[in-house]
Coordinates of C-alpha atoms and ligand atoms in Angstrom, one line a residue:
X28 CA 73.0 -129.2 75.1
X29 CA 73.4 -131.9 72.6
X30 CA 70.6 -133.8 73.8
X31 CA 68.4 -130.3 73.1
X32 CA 69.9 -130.1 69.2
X33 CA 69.0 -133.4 68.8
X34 CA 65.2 -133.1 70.2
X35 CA 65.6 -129.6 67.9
X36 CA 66.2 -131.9 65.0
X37 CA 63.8 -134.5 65.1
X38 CA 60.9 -132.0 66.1
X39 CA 62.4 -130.0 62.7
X40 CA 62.9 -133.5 61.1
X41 CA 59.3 -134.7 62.1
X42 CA 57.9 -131.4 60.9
X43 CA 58.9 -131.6 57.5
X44 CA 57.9 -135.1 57.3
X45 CA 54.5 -134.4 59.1
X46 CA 53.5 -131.1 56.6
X47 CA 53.8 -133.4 53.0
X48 CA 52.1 -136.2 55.0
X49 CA 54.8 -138.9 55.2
X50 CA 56.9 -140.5 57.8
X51 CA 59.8 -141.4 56.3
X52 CA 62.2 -140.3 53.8
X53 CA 61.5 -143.1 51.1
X54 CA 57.6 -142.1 51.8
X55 CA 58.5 -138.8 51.2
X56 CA 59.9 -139.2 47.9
X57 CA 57.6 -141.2 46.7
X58 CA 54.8 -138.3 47.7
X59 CA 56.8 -136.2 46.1
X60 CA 56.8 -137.8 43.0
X61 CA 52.9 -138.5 43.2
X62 CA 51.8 -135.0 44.1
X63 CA 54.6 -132.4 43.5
X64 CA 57.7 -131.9 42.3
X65 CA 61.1 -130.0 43.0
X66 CA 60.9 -126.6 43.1
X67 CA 63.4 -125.8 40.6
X68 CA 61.7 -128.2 37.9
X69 CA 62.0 -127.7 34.4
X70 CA 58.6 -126.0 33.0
X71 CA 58.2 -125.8 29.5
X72 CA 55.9 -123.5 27.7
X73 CA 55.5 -124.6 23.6
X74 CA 54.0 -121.1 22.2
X75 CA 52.6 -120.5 18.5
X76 CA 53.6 -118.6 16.1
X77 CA 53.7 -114.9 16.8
X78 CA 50.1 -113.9 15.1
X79 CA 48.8 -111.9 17.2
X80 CA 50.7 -109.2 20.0
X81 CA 49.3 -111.4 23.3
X82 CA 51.4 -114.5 21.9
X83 CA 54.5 -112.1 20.9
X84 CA 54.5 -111.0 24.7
X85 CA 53.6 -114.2 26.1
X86 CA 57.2 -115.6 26.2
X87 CA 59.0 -113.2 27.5
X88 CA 56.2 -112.8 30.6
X89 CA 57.0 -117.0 31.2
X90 CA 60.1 -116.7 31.4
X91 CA 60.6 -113.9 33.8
X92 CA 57.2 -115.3 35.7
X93 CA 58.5 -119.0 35.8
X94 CA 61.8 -117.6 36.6
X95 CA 60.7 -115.5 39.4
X96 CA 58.4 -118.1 41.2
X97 CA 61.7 -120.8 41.1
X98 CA 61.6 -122.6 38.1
X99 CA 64.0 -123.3 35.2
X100 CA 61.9 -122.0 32.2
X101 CA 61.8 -123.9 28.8
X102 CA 59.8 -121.4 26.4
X103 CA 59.9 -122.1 22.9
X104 CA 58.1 -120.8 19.8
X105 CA 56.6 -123.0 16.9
X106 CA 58.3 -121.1 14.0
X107 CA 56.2 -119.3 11.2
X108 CA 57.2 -122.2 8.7
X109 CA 56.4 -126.1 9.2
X110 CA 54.9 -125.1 12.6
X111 CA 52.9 -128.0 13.4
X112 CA 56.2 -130.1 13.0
X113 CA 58.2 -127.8 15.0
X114 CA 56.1 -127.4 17.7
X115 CA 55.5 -131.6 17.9
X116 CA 59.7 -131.7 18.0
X117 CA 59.6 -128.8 20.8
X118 CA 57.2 -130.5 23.4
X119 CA 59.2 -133.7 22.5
X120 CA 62.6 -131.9 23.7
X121 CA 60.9 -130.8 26.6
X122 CA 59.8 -133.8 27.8
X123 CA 63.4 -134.9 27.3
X124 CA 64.5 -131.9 29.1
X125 CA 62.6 -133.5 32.1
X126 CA 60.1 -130.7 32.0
X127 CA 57.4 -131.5 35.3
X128 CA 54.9 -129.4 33.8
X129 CA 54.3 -128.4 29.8
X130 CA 51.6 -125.7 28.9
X131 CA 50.5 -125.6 25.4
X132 CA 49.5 -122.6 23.4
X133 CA 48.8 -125.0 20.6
X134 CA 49.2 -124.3 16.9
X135 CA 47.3 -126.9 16.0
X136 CA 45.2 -128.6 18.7
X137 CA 44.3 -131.7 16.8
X138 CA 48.0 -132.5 16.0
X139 CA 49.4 -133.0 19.5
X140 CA 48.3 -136.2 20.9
X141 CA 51.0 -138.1 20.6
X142 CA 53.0 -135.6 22.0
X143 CA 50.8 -134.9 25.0
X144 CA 50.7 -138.8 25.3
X145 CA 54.9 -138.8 25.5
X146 CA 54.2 -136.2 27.7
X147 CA 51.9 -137.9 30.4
X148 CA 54.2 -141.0 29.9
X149 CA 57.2 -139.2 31.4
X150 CA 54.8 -138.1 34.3
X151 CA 54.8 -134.1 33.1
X152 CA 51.4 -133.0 33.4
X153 CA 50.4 -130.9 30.4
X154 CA 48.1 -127.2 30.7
X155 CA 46.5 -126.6 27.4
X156 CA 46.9 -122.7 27.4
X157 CA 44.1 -119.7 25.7
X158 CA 43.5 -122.6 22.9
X159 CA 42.2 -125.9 23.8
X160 CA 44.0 -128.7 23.1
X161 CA 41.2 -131.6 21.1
X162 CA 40.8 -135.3 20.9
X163 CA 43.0 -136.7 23.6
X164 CA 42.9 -138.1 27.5
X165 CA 46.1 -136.4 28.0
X166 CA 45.2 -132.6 28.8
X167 CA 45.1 -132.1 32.9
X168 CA 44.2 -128.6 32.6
X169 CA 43.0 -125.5 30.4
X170 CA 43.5 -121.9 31.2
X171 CA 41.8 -119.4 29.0
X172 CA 39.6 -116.3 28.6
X173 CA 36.2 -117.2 28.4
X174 CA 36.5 -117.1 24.2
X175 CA 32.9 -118.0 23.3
X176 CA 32.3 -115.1 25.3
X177 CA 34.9 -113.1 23.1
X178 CA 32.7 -114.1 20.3
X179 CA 29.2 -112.7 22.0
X180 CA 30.4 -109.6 22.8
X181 CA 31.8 -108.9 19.2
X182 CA 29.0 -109.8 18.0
X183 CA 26.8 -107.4 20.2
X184 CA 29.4 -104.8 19.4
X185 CA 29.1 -104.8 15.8
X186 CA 24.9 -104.4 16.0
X187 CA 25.3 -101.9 18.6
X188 CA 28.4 -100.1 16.5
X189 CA 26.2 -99.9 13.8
X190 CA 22.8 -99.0 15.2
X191 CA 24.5 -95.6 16.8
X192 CA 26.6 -95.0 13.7
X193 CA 23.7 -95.3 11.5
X194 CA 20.5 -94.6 13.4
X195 CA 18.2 -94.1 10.6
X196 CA 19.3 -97.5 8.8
X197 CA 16.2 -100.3 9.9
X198 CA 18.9 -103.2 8.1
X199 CA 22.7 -103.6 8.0
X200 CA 25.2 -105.1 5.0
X201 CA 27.6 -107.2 6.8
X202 CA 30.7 -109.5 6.0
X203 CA 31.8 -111.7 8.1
X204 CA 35.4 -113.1 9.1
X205 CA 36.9 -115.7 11.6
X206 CA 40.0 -116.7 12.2
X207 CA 42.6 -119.9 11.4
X208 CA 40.4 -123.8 11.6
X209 CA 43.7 -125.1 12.8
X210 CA 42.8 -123.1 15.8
X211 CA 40.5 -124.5 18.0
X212 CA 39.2 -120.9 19.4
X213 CA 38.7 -119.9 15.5
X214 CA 35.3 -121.8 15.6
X215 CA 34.9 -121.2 19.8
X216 CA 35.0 -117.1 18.9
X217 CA 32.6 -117.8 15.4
X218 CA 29.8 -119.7 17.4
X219 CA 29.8 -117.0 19.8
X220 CA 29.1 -114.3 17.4
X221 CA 26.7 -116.4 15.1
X222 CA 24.7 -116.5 18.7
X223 CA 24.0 -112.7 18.6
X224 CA 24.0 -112.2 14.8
X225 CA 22.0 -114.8 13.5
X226 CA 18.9 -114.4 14.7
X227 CA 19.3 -111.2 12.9
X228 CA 20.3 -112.4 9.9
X229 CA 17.1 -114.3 10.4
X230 CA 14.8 -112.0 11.0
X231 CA 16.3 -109.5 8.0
X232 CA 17.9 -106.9 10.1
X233 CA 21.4 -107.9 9.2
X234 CA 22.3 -108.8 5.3
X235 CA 25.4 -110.9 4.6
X236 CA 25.4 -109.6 0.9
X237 CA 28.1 -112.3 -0.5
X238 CA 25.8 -114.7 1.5
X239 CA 29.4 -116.2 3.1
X240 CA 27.7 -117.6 6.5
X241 CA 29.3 -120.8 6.8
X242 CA 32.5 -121.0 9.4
X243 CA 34.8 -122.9 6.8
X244 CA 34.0 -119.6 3.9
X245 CA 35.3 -116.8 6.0
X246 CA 37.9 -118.5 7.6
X247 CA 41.3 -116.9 7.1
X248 CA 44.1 -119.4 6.9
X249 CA 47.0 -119.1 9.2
X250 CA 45.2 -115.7 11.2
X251 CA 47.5 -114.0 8.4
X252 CA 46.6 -110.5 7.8
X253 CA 47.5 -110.8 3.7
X254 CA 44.5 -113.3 3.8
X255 CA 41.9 -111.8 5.5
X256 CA 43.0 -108.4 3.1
X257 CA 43.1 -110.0 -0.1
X258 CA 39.7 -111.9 0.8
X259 CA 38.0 -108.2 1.9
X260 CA 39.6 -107.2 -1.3
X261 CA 37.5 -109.8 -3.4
X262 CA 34.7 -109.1 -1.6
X263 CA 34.4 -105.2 -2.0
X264 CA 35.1 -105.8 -5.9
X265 CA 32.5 -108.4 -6.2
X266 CA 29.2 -107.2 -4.2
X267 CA 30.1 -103.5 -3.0
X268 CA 30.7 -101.6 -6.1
X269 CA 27.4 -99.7 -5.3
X270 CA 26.6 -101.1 -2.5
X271 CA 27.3 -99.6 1.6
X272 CA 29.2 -102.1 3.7
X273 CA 28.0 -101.3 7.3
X274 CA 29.8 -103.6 9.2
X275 CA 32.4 -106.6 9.7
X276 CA 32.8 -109.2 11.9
X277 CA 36.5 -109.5 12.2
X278 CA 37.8 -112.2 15.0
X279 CA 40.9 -110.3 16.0
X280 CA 43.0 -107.0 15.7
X281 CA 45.8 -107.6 13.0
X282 CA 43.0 -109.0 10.4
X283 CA 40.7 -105.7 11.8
X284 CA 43.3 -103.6 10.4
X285 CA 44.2 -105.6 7.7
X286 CA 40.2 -105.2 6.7
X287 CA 40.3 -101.5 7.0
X288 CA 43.5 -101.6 4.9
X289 CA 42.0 -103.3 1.9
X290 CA 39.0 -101.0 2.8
X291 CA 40.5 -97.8 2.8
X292 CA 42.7 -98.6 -0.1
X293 CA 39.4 -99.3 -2.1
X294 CA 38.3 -95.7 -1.5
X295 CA 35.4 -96.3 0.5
X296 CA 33.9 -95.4 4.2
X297 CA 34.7 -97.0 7.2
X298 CA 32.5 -99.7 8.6
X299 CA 31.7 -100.8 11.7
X300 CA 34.7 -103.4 12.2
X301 CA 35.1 -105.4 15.5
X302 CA 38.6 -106.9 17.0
X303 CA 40.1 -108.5 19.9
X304 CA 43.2 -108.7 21.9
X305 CA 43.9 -105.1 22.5
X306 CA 47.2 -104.7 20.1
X307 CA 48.5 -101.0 20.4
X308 CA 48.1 -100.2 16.7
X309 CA 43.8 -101.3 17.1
X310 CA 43.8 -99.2 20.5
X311 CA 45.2 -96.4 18.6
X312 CA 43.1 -97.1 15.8
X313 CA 39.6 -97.3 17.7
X314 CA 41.1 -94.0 19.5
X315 CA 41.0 -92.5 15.9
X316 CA 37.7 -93.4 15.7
X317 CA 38.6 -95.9 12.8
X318 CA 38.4 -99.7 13.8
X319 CA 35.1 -99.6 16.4
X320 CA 36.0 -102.4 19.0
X321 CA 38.5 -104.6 20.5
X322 CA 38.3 -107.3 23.1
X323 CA 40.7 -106.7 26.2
X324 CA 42.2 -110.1 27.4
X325 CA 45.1 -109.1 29.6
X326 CA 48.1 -111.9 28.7
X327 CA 49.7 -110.6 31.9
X328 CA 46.8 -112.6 33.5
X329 CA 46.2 -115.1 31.9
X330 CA 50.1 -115.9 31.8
X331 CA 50.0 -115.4 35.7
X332 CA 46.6 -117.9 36.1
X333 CA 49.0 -120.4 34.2
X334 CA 51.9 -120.0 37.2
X335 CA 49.6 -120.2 39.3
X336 CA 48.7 -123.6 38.4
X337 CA 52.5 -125.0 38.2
X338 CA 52.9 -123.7 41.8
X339 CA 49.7 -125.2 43.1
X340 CA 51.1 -128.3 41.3
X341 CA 54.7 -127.7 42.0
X342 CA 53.8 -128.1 45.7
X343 CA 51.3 -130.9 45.1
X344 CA 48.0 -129.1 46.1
X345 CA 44.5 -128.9 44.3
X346 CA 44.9 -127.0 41.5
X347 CA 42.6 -124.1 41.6
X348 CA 40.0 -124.3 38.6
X349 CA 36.4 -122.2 38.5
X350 CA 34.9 -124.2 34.9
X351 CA 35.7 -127.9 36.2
X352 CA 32.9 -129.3 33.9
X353 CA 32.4 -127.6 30.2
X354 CA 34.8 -128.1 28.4
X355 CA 34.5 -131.0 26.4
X356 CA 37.9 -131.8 24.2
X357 CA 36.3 -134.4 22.7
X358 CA 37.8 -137.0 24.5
X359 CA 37.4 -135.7 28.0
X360 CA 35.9 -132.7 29.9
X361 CA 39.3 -130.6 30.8
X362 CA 39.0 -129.0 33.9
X363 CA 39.5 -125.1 33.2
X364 CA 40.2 -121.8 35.1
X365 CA 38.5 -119.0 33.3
X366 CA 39.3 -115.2 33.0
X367 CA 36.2 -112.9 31.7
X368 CA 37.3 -111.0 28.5
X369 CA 35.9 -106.6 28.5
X370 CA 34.6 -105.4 25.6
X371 CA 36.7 -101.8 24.5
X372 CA 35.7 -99.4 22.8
X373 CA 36.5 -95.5 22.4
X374 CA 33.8 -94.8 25.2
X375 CA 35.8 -97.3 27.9
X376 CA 39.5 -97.5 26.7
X377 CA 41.2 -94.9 29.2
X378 CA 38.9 -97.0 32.2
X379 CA 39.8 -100.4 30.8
X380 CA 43.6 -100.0 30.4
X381 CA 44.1 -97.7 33.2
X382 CA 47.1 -99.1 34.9
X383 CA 48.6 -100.7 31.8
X384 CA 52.2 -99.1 31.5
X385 CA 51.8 -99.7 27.0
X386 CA 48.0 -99.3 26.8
X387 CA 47.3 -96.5 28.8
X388 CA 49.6 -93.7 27.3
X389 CA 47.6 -94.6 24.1
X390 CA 44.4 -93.9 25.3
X391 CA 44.8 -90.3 26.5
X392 CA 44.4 -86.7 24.9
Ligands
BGC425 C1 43.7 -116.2 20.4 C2 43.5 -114.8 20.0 C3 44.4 -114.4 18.8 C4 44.5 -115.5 17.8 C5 45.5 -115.3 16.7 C6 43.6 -117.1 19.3 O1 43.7 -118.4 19.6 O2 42.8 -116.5 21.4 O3 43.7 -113.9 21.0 O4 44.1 -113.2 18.2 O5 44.6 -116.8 18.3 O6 46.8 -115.3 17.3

């Protein structure tokens, strides 16, 4: 009987040691500390500030996803003041914390190398998460929504907004807007666009009127709605006192509406005006029939691709990556897994959001 727990035990023991590949206990450890970790590990998750409605819900879906799969979740926000500071002294208190794994929705991705170097140091390995982090060896991974493709399809949406809104017109009077430069995917979304919409501004079927093409004069500091407002503001008082305004490129939702705002409040019609992230005010917005587009990038997936990853490396497999080879931070090509952003507008809201308990409601009657 004895002799048959034993045998029991050493087949179990021999098991274990035989599924992470080792033979002894030391060996084990050692594995362990090469190509996993425990599964209770610290995680931490170093957020921006709350500018748009996908980063607002981002933390709580972490911690209740982190928590879920096993691990002890370390989610912190870089407040709306002295972010970049904040958020340097967060990722520093989470490597202290032991974290075994730190994704990175950065506020500023040029300003965290050091930290992602502390990071690496301590043997946490470091997910830059939706924005890229730039200029340093020390990012093992990006998840994202394809965000050049973001910018394409906003700017197809805003030719083809305008072409059915105004079928007689042969050229357009645009603006354009982009979001923060201390955000990486500020420029990532702007390229994208400028892909579709400057050939046409070549070839004369689109007219920026204030002739503000360049990325760093339509930038709006911060994504802060007051700036992109105030700047639409200046920009219907200086070239659109009798001139139409067909259509704006706007990189998000909360400067979308902050552009219709300063429109509306100027007395004139509404343009064509494009957005992204699918915030509930836009959706209700574009259901009006006022703001024309928004991009849908589900955070519940993107926040679930990020999971993923800690599991995969939690339990010291490959992690699971479908762009392994362009994304270029500058210093290194950061292996990525990709989501495909959906264009939305009023003729594909109900079908995009069906299924989503807050979007969905929205989208009916
Ligand atoms: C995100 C967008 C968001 C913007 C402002 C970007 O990095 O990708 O979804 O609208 O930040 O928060």
């Amino acid at each position: 009987m004895l002799k048959t727990v034993l045998a029991a035990l050493t087949v179990g023991t021999v098991t274990a040691l035989a599924l992470t590949g080792c033979t002894s206990r030391s060996e084990a450890a050692a594995s362990a500390a090469a190509t996993g970790f425990p599964a209770h590990a610290v995680v931490g998750v170093a957020l921006p500030d709350k500018t748009s409605e996908n980063f607002a819900i981002a933390g709580k879906l972490f911690t209740d996803g982190l928590r879920r799969a096993g691990f002890t979740p370390d989610v912190q926000y870089a407040p709306a003041t002295n972010t970049v500071a904040e958020q340097q002294n967060q990722i520093e208190s989470m490597i202290t914390n032991g974290a075994k794994v730190i994704i990175i929705g950065a506020k500023d991705g040029s300003q965290l190398s050091t930290q992602v170097a502390d990071a690496t140091a301590a043997g946490a390995v470091v997910i830059a998460y939706d924005r890229l982090i730039l200029n340093t060896p020390n990012v093992d991974y990006y998840v994202a929504y394809d965000n050049e493709r973001v910018g394409e399809l906003q700017g197809q949406a805003l030719l083809d907004g305008m072409k059915a809104k105004y079928p007689n017109n042969t050229s357009y009077n645009i603006e354009l807007f982009a979001g923060s430069p201390d955000d990486n995917n500020a420029g990532v979304f702007f390229r994208g666009a400028m892909k579709v919409l400057q050939p046409k501004i070549d070839d004369g079927t689109l007219r920026v009127v204030s002739g503000q093409t360049d990325f760093k004069q339509v930038t709006t500091q911060g994504w802060l709605a007051q700036n992109a407002q105030s700047r639409m503001d200046t920009l219907l008082a200086g070239f659109y006192a009798t001139t139409e305004l067909d259509g704006v490129l706007s990189p998000n939702d909360t400067l979308a509406r902050a552009i219709l705002q300063s429109i509306s409040t100027a007395g004139k019609p509404y343009p064509i005006v494009t957005g992204q992230d699918s915030e509930a005010d836009s959706v209700k917005s574009i259901m009006a029939g006022i703001q024309y587009s928004t991009i849908n990038k589900d955070t519940r997936k993107l926040v679930a691709e990020a999971i993923k990853m800690v599991g995969e490396l939690q339990r010291g497999e490959k992690v699971d990556v479908n762009d392994p080879g362009s994304y270029d931070n500058g210093a290194k090509t950061v292996p990525t897994f990709l989501l495909p952003p959906q264009l939305v507008t009023r003729a594909n809201a109900a079908q995009s959001y069906r299924g989503d308990p807050a979007l969905e409601p929205l989208t009916r009657g």
